Amino acid sequence: MKKLALLLVAALALPACAEMSGAQKGALVGAGTGAAAGAIIGSQVKGNRSGHAGTGAVIGALGGAAAGALIGDAMEQKKPAAPQQGGVLQPVPPPGQPAASPPPPTQASVTVPGQYAGDPTRGQFVNGTPYQLKVYVDVDPPRESSAPYLTMSPNDVLPANLDVGAHRVVAIATRDTQLGPRTVGRSDRQLRIDVRAPGWELRFTDGDFR
């Protein structure tokens, strides 16, 4: 009977080691061990009757299974967790640290006509009079209904861009009175833009409107 019990324990213990959780392994081993121990104890009671051996085996199996399941589950929980494979931990920036801003986009340079020093098409009108001037370029104000090229207050200096060549410049001077603006005079001049010159300037004086 003792040899049979030991063989039963070995037979139950071997398959318990394959693909089972700790609780299942503990229950199976505990059941086998308890059954063997119960059978041995039962066979020694009351004249080695077979009935007592079977009863002892059943009781031992139940008790051993319960105890083995508890012990196996406790041992399973104490096992360290297996490290995760395949993942790469990325550093996390500390809280409150702003993320790096992307670089500003590259801005293309813009070329504006007349921006270079010495450009012959770049020049200025100068009002050296105490009058308001309405300046017309390449138009005849009395014959054409058009807005002035520019309007100048006394002592104004206004930049302008004119192409190379000859231009007709007409300026009408007015002065404010209590009865409204009155015409002082008219200036009709030729302005020639020389391509070899570093720029140009046209100055209006009081004598231009007499």
PDB file of C-alpha atoms in Angstrom:
ATOM      1  CA  MET A   1       0.000   0.000   0.000  1.00  0.00           C
ATOM      2  CA  LYS A   2       2.817   2.412   0.820  1.00  0.00           C
ATOM      3  CA  LYS A   3       4.528   1.730  -2.515  1.00  0.00           C
ATOM      4  CA  LEU A   4       1.243   2.275  -4.316  1.00  0.00           C
ATOM      5  CA  ALA A   5       0.798   5.604  -2.575  1.00  0.00           C
ATOM      6  CA  LEU A   6       4.292   6.760  -3.474  1.00  0.00           C
ATOM      7  CA  LEU A   7       3.754   5.802  -7.129  1.00  0.00           C
ATOM      8  CA  LEU A   8       0.454   7.714  -7.102  1.00  0.00           C
ATOM      9  CA  VAL A   9       2.198  10.824  -5.774  1.00  0.00           C
ATOM     10  CA  ALA A  10       4.912  10.604  -8.436  1.00  0.00           C
ATOM     11  CA  ALA A  11       2.390  10.061 -11.236  1.00  0.00           C
ATOM     12  CA  LEU A  12       0.362  13.072 -10.184  1.00  0.00           C
ATOM     13  CA  ALA A  13       3.375  15.320  -9.590  1.00  0.00           C
ATOM     14  CA  LEU A  14       4.909  14.877 -13.066  1.00  0.00           C
ATOM     15  CA  PRO A  15       2.002  16.182 -15.205  1.00  0.00           C
ATOM     16  CA  ALA A  16       1.349  18.919 -12.666  1.00  0.00           C
ATOM     17  CA  CYS A  17       4.531  20.649 -13.739  1.00  0.00           C
ATOM     18  CA  ALA A  18       3.379  21.243 -17.329  1.00  0.00           C
ATOM     19  CA  GLU A  19       1.464  24.387 -18.321  1.00  0.00           C
ATOM     20  CA  MET A  20      -0.448  24.998 -15.065  1.00  0.00           C
ATOM     21  CA  SER A  21      -0.726  27.948 -12.763  1.00  0.00           C
ATOM     22  CA  GLY A  22       0.696  27.836  -9.272  1.00  0.00           C
ATOM     23  CA  ALA A  23      -2.729  27.267  -7.708  1.00  0.00           C
ATOM     24  CA  GLN A  24      -3.534  24.397 -10.101  1.00  0.00           C
ATOM     25  CA  LYS A  25      -0.175  22.750  -9.559  1.00  0.00           C
ATOM     26  CA  GLY A  26      -0.526  23.086  -5.785  1.00  0.00           C
ATOM     27  CA  ALA A  27      -4.040  21.624  -5.831  1.00  0.00           C
ATOM     28  CA  LEU A  28      -2.990  18.635  -7.937  1.00  0.00           C
ATOM     29  CA  VAL A  29       0.121  17.886  -5.917  1.00  0.00           C
ATOM     30  CA  GLY A  30      -1.753  18.438  -2.656  1.00  0.00           C
ATOM     31  CA  ALA A  31      -4.552  16.108  -3.750  1.00  0.00           C
ATOM     32  CA  GLY A  32      -2.109  13.349  -4.646  1.00  0.00           C
ATOM     33  CA  THR A  33      -0.073  13.785  -1.506  1.00  0.00           C
ATOM     34  CA  GLY A  34      -3.180  13.962   0.689  1.00  0.00           C
ATOM     35  CA  ALA A  35      -4.697  10.896  -0.953  1.00  0.00           C
ATOM     36  CA  ALA A  36      -1.526   8.893  -0.430  1.00  0.00           C
ATOM     37  CA  ALA A  37      -1.140  10.040   3.140  1.00  0.00           C
ATOM     38  CA  GLY A  38      -4.822   9.380   3.887  1.00  0.00           C
ATOM     39  CA  ALA A  39      -4.604   5.913   2.389  1.00  0.00           C
ATOM     40  CA  ILE A  40      -1.547   5.070   4.476  1.00  0.00           C
ATOM     41  CA  ILE A  41      -3.123   6.364   7.673  1.00  0.00           C
ATOM     42  CA  GLY A  42      -6.460   4.673   6.911  1.00  0.00           C
ATOM     43  CA  SER A  43      -4.797   1.335   6.274  1.00  0.00           C
ATOM     44  CA  GLN A  44      -3.203   1.407   9.728  1.00  0.00           C
ATOM     45  CA  VAL A  45      -6.515   2.026  11.485  1.00  0.00           C
ATOM     46  CA  LYS A  46      -8.733  -0.806  12.707  1.00  0.00           C
ATOM     47  CA  GLY A  47      -6.929  -3.804  11.396  1.00  0.00           C
ATOM     48  CA  ASN A  48      -5.839  -2.543   8.019  1.00  0.00           C
ATOM     49  CA  ARG A  49      -9.303  -2.667   6.505  1.00  0.00           C
ATOM     50  CA  SER A  50      -9.530  -1.615   2.901  1.00  0.00           C
ATOM     51  CA  GLY A  51     -12.574   0.567   3.576  1.00  0.00           C
ATOM     52  CA  HIS A  52     -10.652   2.755   5.977  1.00  0.00           C
ATOM     53  CA  ALA A  53      -7.815   3.133   3.478  1.00  0.00           C
ATOM     54  CA  GLY A  54     -10.205   4.318   0.751  1.00  0.00           C
ATOM     55  CA  THR A  55     -11.955   6.723   3.083  1.00  0.00           C
ATOM     56  CA  GLY A  56      -8.621   8.108   4.263  1.00  0.00           C
ATOM     57  CA  ALA A  57      -7.477   8.552   0.669  1.00  0.00           C
ATOM     58  CA  VAL A  58     -10.602  10.560  -0.249  1.00  0.00           C
ATOM     59  CA  ILE A  59     -10.377  12.771   2.820  1.00  0.00           C
ATOM     60  CA  GLY A  60      -6.639  13.281   2.333  1.00  0.00           C
ATOM     61  CA  ALA A  61      -7.126  14.156  -1.341  1.00  0.00           C
ATOM     62  CA  LEU A  62      -9.737  16.823  -0.572  1.00  0.00           C
ATOM     63  CA  GLY A  63      -7.730  18.382   2.236  1.00  0.00           C
ATOM     64  CA  GLY A  64      -4.477  18.215   0.302  1.00  0.00           C
ATOM     65  CA  ALA A  65      -6.042  19.781  -2.787  1.00  0.00           C
ATOM     66  CA  ALA A  66      -7.387  22.745  -0.805  1.00  0.00           C
ATOM     67  CA  ALA A  67      -4.131  23.320   1.057  1.00  0.00           C
ATOM     68  CA  GLY A  68      -2.040  22.855  -2.077  1.00  0.00           C
ATOM     69  CA  ALA A  69      -4.141  25.373  -4.032  1.00  0.00           C
ATOM     70  CA  LEU A  70      -3.693  28.023  -1.327  1.00  0.00           C
ATOM     71  CA  ILE A  71       0.050  27.441  -1.063  1.00  0.00           C
ATOM     72  CA  GLY A  72       0.520  27.384  -4.841  1.00  0.00           C
ATOM     73  CA  ASP A  73      -1.448  30.614  -5.320  1.00  0.00           C
ATOM     74  CA  ALA A  74       0.595  32.363  -2.619  1.00  0.00           C
ATOM     75  CA  MET A  75       3.839  31.247  -4.228  1.00  0.00           C
ATOM     76  CA  GLU A  76       2.614  32.385  -7.652  1.00  0.00           C
ATOM     77  CA  GLN A  77       1.901  35.887  -6.346  1.00  0.00           C
ATOM     78  CA  LYS A  78       5.384  36.157  -4.835  1.00  0.00           C
ATOM     79  CA  LYS A  79       7.105  35.512  -8.169  1.00  0.00           C
ATOM     80  CA  PRO A  80       8.644  38.675  -9.695  1.00  0.00           C
ATOM     81  CA  ALA A  81       6.973  39.903 -12.845  1.00  0.00           C
ATOM     82  CA  ALA A  82       8.800  38.952 -16.024  1.00  0.00           C
ATOM     83  CA  PRO A  83      10.416  41.914 -17.770  1.00  0.00           C
ATOM     84  CA  GLN A  84       8.608  43.096 -20.877  1.00  0.00           C
ATOM     85  CA  GLN A  85      10.469  42.414 -24.076  1.00  0.00           C
ATOM     86  CA  GLY A  86      10.508  44.362 -27.295  1.00  0.00           C
ATOM     87  CA  GLY A  87       9.607  47.773 -25.869  1.00  0.00           C
ATOM     88  CA  VAL A  88      11.954  50.730 -25.703  1.00  0.00           C
ATOM     89  CA  LEU A  89      11.402  53.223 -22.935  1.00  0.00           C
ATOM     90  CA  GLN A  90      11.417  56.834 -24.076  1.00  0.00           C
ATOM     91  CA  PRO A  91      12.542  59.597 -21.704  1.00  0.00           C
ATOM     92  CA  VAL A  92       9.679  61.728 -20.457  1.00  0.00           C
ATOM     93  CA  PRO A  93      10.401  65.463 -20.067  1.00  0.00           C
ATOM     94  CA  PRO A  94       9.895  66.811 -16.545  1.00  0.00           C
ATOM     95  CA  PRO A  95       6.575  68.584 -15.938  1.00  0.00           C
ATOM     96  CA  GLY A  96       6.522  72.272 -16.632  1.00  0.00           C
ATOM     97  CA  GLN A  97       9.333  72.150 -19.172  1.00  0.00           C
ATOM     98  CA  PRO A  98       8.087  73.628 -22.485  1.00  0.00           C
ATOM     99  CA  ALA A  99       8.678  71.674 -25.650  1.00  0.00           C
ATOM    100  CA  ALA A 100      11.204  73.041 -28.091  1.00  0.00           C
ATOM    101  CA  SER A 101       9.534  75.257 -30.665  1.00  0.00           C
ATOM    102  CA  PRO A 102      10.084  74.461 -34.347  1.00  0.00           C
ATOM    103  CA  PRO A 103      12.504  76.692 -36.241  1.00  0.00           C
ATOM    104  CA  PRO A 104      10.903  79.650 -37.995  1.00  0.00           C
ATOM    105  CA  PRO A 105      10.219  79.180 -41.707  1.00  0.00           C
ATOM    106  CA  THR A 106      12.744  80.589 -44.102  1.00  0.00           C
ATOM    107  CA  GLN A 107      11.571  83.854 -45.593  1.00  0.00           C
ATOM    108  CA  ALA A 108      12.379  84.619 -49.196  1.00  0.00           C
ATOM    109  CA  SER A 109      13.822  88.021 -49.885  1.00  0.00           C
ATOM    110  CA  VAL A 110      11.596  90.469 -51.749  1.00  0.00           C
ATOM    111  CA  THR A 111      13.064  92.959 -54.172  1.00  0.00           C
ATOM    112  CA  VAL A 112      11.307  96.334 -54.224  1.00  0.00           C
ATOM    113  CA  PRO A 113      11.875  98.567 -57.270  1.00  0.00           C
ATOM    114  CA  GLY A 114      14.077 101.527 -56.406  1.00  0.00           C
ATOM    115  CA  GLN A 115      15.405 100.082 -53.142  1.00  0.00           C
ATOM    116  CA  TYR A 116      19.059 100.002 -54.242  1.00  0.00           C
ATOM    117  CA  ALA A 117      21.335 102.982 -53.696  1.00  0.00           C
ATOM    118  CA  GLY A 118      22.161 104.755 -56.944  1.00  0.00           C
ATOM    119  CA  ASP A 119      19.049 103.551 -58.785  1.00  0.00           C
ATOM    120  CA  PRO A 120      18.360 106.157 -61.512  1.00  0.00           C
ATOM    121  CA  THR A 121      14.593 105.597 -61.330  1.00  0.00           C
ATOM    122  CA  ARG A 122      14.460 106.506 -57.654  1.00  0.00           C
ATOM    123  CA  GLY A 123      13.983 110.153 -56.755  1.00  0.00           C
ATOM    124  CA  GLN A 124      11.896 112.688 -54.858  1.00  0.00           C
ATOM    125  CA  PHE A 125       9.674 115.748 -55.220  1.00  0.00           C
ATOM    126  CA  VAL A 126      10.466 118.700 -52.939  1.00  0.00           C
ATOM    127  CA  ASN A 127       7.892 121.416 -52.173  1.00  0.00           C
ATOM    128  CA  GLY A 128       9.891 124.516 -51.304  1.00  0.00           C
ATOM    129  CA  THR A 129       6.807 126.766 -51.316  1.00  0.00           C
ATOM    130  CA  PRO A 130       4.222 127.756 -48.693  1.00  0.00           C
ATOM    131  CA  TYR A 131       1.461 126.413 -50.952  1.00  0.00           C
ATOM    132  CA  GLN A 132      -0.484 123.240 -51.448  1.00  0.00           C
ATOM    133  CA  LEU A 133       0.648 121.479 -54.630  1.00  0.00           C
ATOM    134  CA  LYS A 134      -1.154 119.029 -56.856  1.00  0.00           C
ATOM    135  CA  VAL A 135       1.410 117.284 -59.020  1.00  0.00           C
ATOM    136  CA  TYR A 136       0.524 115.539 -62.296  1.00  0.00           C
ATOM    137  CA  VAL A 137       2.980 113.376 -64.235  1.00  0.00           C
ATOM    138  CA  ASP A 138       2.605 112.872 -68.004  1.00  0.00           C
ATOM    139  CA  VAL A 139      -0.968 114.237 -68.052  1.00  0.00           C
ATOM    140  CA  ASP A 140      -2.512 117.642 -68.817  1.00  0.00           C
ATOM    141  CA  PRO A 141      -4.886 118.510 -65.952  1.00  0.00           C
ATOM    142  CA  PRO A 142      -7.138 120.933 -67.887  1.00  0.00           C
ATOM    143  CA  ARG A 143      -7.693 118.425 -70.673  1.00  0.00           C
ATOM    144  CA  GLU A 144      -7.841 115.150 -68.761  1.00  0.00           C
ATOM    145  CA  SER A 145     -10.030 114.461 -65.751  1.00  0.00           C
ATOM    146  CA  SER A 146      -7.616 112.524 -63.558  1.00  0.00           C
ATOM    147  CA  ALA A 147      -6.471 112.531 -59.981  1.00  0.00           C
ATOM    148  CA  PRO A 148      -3.086 114.092 -59.270  1.00  0.00           C
ATOM    149  CA  TYR A 149      -0.040 111.861 -59.102  1.00  0.00           C
ATOM    150  CA  LEU A 150       0.489 113.163 -55.579  1.00  0.00           C
ATOM    151  CA  THR A 151      -0.556 116.053 -53.315  1.00  0.00           C
ATOM    152  CA  MET A 152       2.062 117.966 -51.337  1.00  0.00           C
ATOM    153  CA  SER A 153       1.756 120.184 -48.306  1.00  0.00           C
ATOM    154  CA  PRO A 154       4.190 123.092 -47.768  1.00  0.00           C
ATOM    155  CA  ASN A 155       7.806 121.896 -47.307  1.00  0.00           C
ATOM    156  CA  ASP A 156       6.948 118.279 -48.077  1.00  0.00           C
ATOM    157  CA  VAL A 157       9.574 115.885 -49.446  1.00  0.00           C
ATOM    158  CA  LEU A 158       7.955 112.848 -51.075  1.00  0.00           C
ATOM    159  CA  PRO A 159       9.820 109.930 -52.697  1.00  0.00           C
ATOM    160  CA  ALA A 160       8.730 108.702 -56.116  1.00  0.00           C
ATOM    161  CA  ASN A 161       9.823 106.237 -58.796  1.00  0.00           C
ATOM    162  CA  LEU A 162       9.849 107.272 -62.456  1.00  0.00           C
ATOM    163  CA  ASP A 163      11.175 105.313 -65.396  1.00  0.00           C
ATOM    164  CA  VAL A 164      14.192 106.391 -67.413  1.00  0.00           C
ATOM    165  CA  GLY A 165      13.371 108.987 -70.064  1.00  0.00           C
ATOM    166  CA  ALA A 166      11.515 112.306 -70.384  1.00  0.00           C
ATOM    167  CA  HIS A 167       8.437 113.116 -68.285  1.00  0.00           C
ATOM    168  CA  ARG A 168       6.101 116.080 -68.243  1.00  0.00           C
ATOM    169  CA  VAL A 169       5.421 117.348 -64.709  1.00  0.00           C
ATOM    170  CA  VAL A 170       2.583 119.811 -64.094  1.00  0.00           C
ATOM    171  CA  ALA A 171       2.066 121.301 -60.627  1.00  0.00           C
ATOM    172  CA  ILE A 172      -0.836 123.519 -59.560  1.00  0.00           C
ATOM    173  CA  ALA A 173      -0.306 125.635 -56.430  1.00  0.00           C
ATOM    174  CA  THR A 174      -3.252 126.704 -54.251  1.00  0.00           C
ATOM    175  CA  ARG A 175      -3.620 128.635 -51.048  1.00  0.00           C
ATOM    176  CA  ASP A 176      -6.407 128.534 -48.482  1.00  0.00           C
ATOM    177  CA  THR A 177      -8.370 131.744 -47.823  1.00  0.00           C
ATOM    178  CA  GLN A 178     -11.442 132.564 -45.778  1.00  0.00           C
ATOM    179  CA  LEU A 179     -13.441 132.168 -48.990  1.00  0.00           C
ATOM    180  CA  GLY A 180     -11.882 128.807 -49.817  1.00  0.00           C
ATOM    181  CA  PRO A 181      -8.792 127.643 -51.729  1.00  0.00           C
ATOM    182  CA  ARG A 182      -7.512 129.927 -54.477  1.00  0.00           C
ATOM    183  CA  THR A 183      -5.080 129.092 -57.283  1.00  0.00           C
ATOM    184  CA  VAL A 184      -1.661 130.703 -56.978  1.00  0.00           C
ATOM    185  CA  GLY A 185      -0.214 129.523 -60.261  1.00  0.00           C
ATOM    186  CA  ARG A 186       0.816 126.637 -62.450  1.00  0.00           C
ATOM    187  CA  SER A 187       4.180 125.070 -63.235  1.00  0.00           C
ATOM    188  CA  ASP A 188       4.749 122.996 -66.392  1.00  0.00           C
ATOM    189  CA  ARG A 189       8.193 121.448 -66.580  1.00  0.00           C
ATOM    190  CA  GLN A 190      10.145 118.677 -68.273  1.00  0.00           C
ATOM    191  CA  LEU A 191      11.945 116.125 -66.152  1.00  0.00           C
ATOM    192  CA  ARG A 192      14.495 113.815 -67.772  1.00  0.00           C
ATOM    193  CA  ILE A 193      15.596 110.677 -65.915  1.00  0.00           C
ATOM    194  CA  ASP A 194      19.159 109.780 -66.904  1.00  0.00           C
ATOM    195  CA  VAL A 195      20.069 106.114 -66.683  1.00  0.00           C
ATOM    196  CA  ARG A 196      23.647 107.069 -65.742  1.00  0.00           C
ATOM    197  CA  ALA A 197      22.572 109.251 -62.801  1.00  0.00           C
ATOM    198  CA  PRO A 198      22.381 107.906 -59.224  1.00  0.00           C
ATOM    199  CA  GLY A 199      18.816 109.263 -58.887  1.00  0.00           C
ATOM    200  CA  TRP A 200      16.764 112.392 -59.476  1.00  0.00           C
ATOM    201  CA  GLU A 201      15.104 115.299 -57.650  1.00  0.00           C
ATOM    202  CA  LEU A 202      12.555 117.912 -58.702  1.00  0.00           C
ATOM    203  CA  ARG A 203      12.208 120.940 -56.447  1.00  0.00           C
ATOM    204  CA  PHE A 204       9.345 123.435 -56.626  1.00  0.00           C
ATOM    205  CA  THR A 205       9.971 127.024 -55.538  1.00  0.00           C
ATOM    206  CA  ASP A 206       7.804 130.088 -55.188  1.00  0.00           C
ATOM    207  CA  GLY A 207       9.240 131.515 -58.412  1.00  0.00           C
ATOM    208  CA  ASP A 208       7.904 128.557 -60.438  1.00  0.00           C
ATOM    209  CA  PHE A 209       4.324 129.814 -59.952  1.00  0.00           C
ATOM    210  CA  ARG A 210       4.575 133.524 -60.847  1.00  0.00           C
TER     211      ARG A 210
END
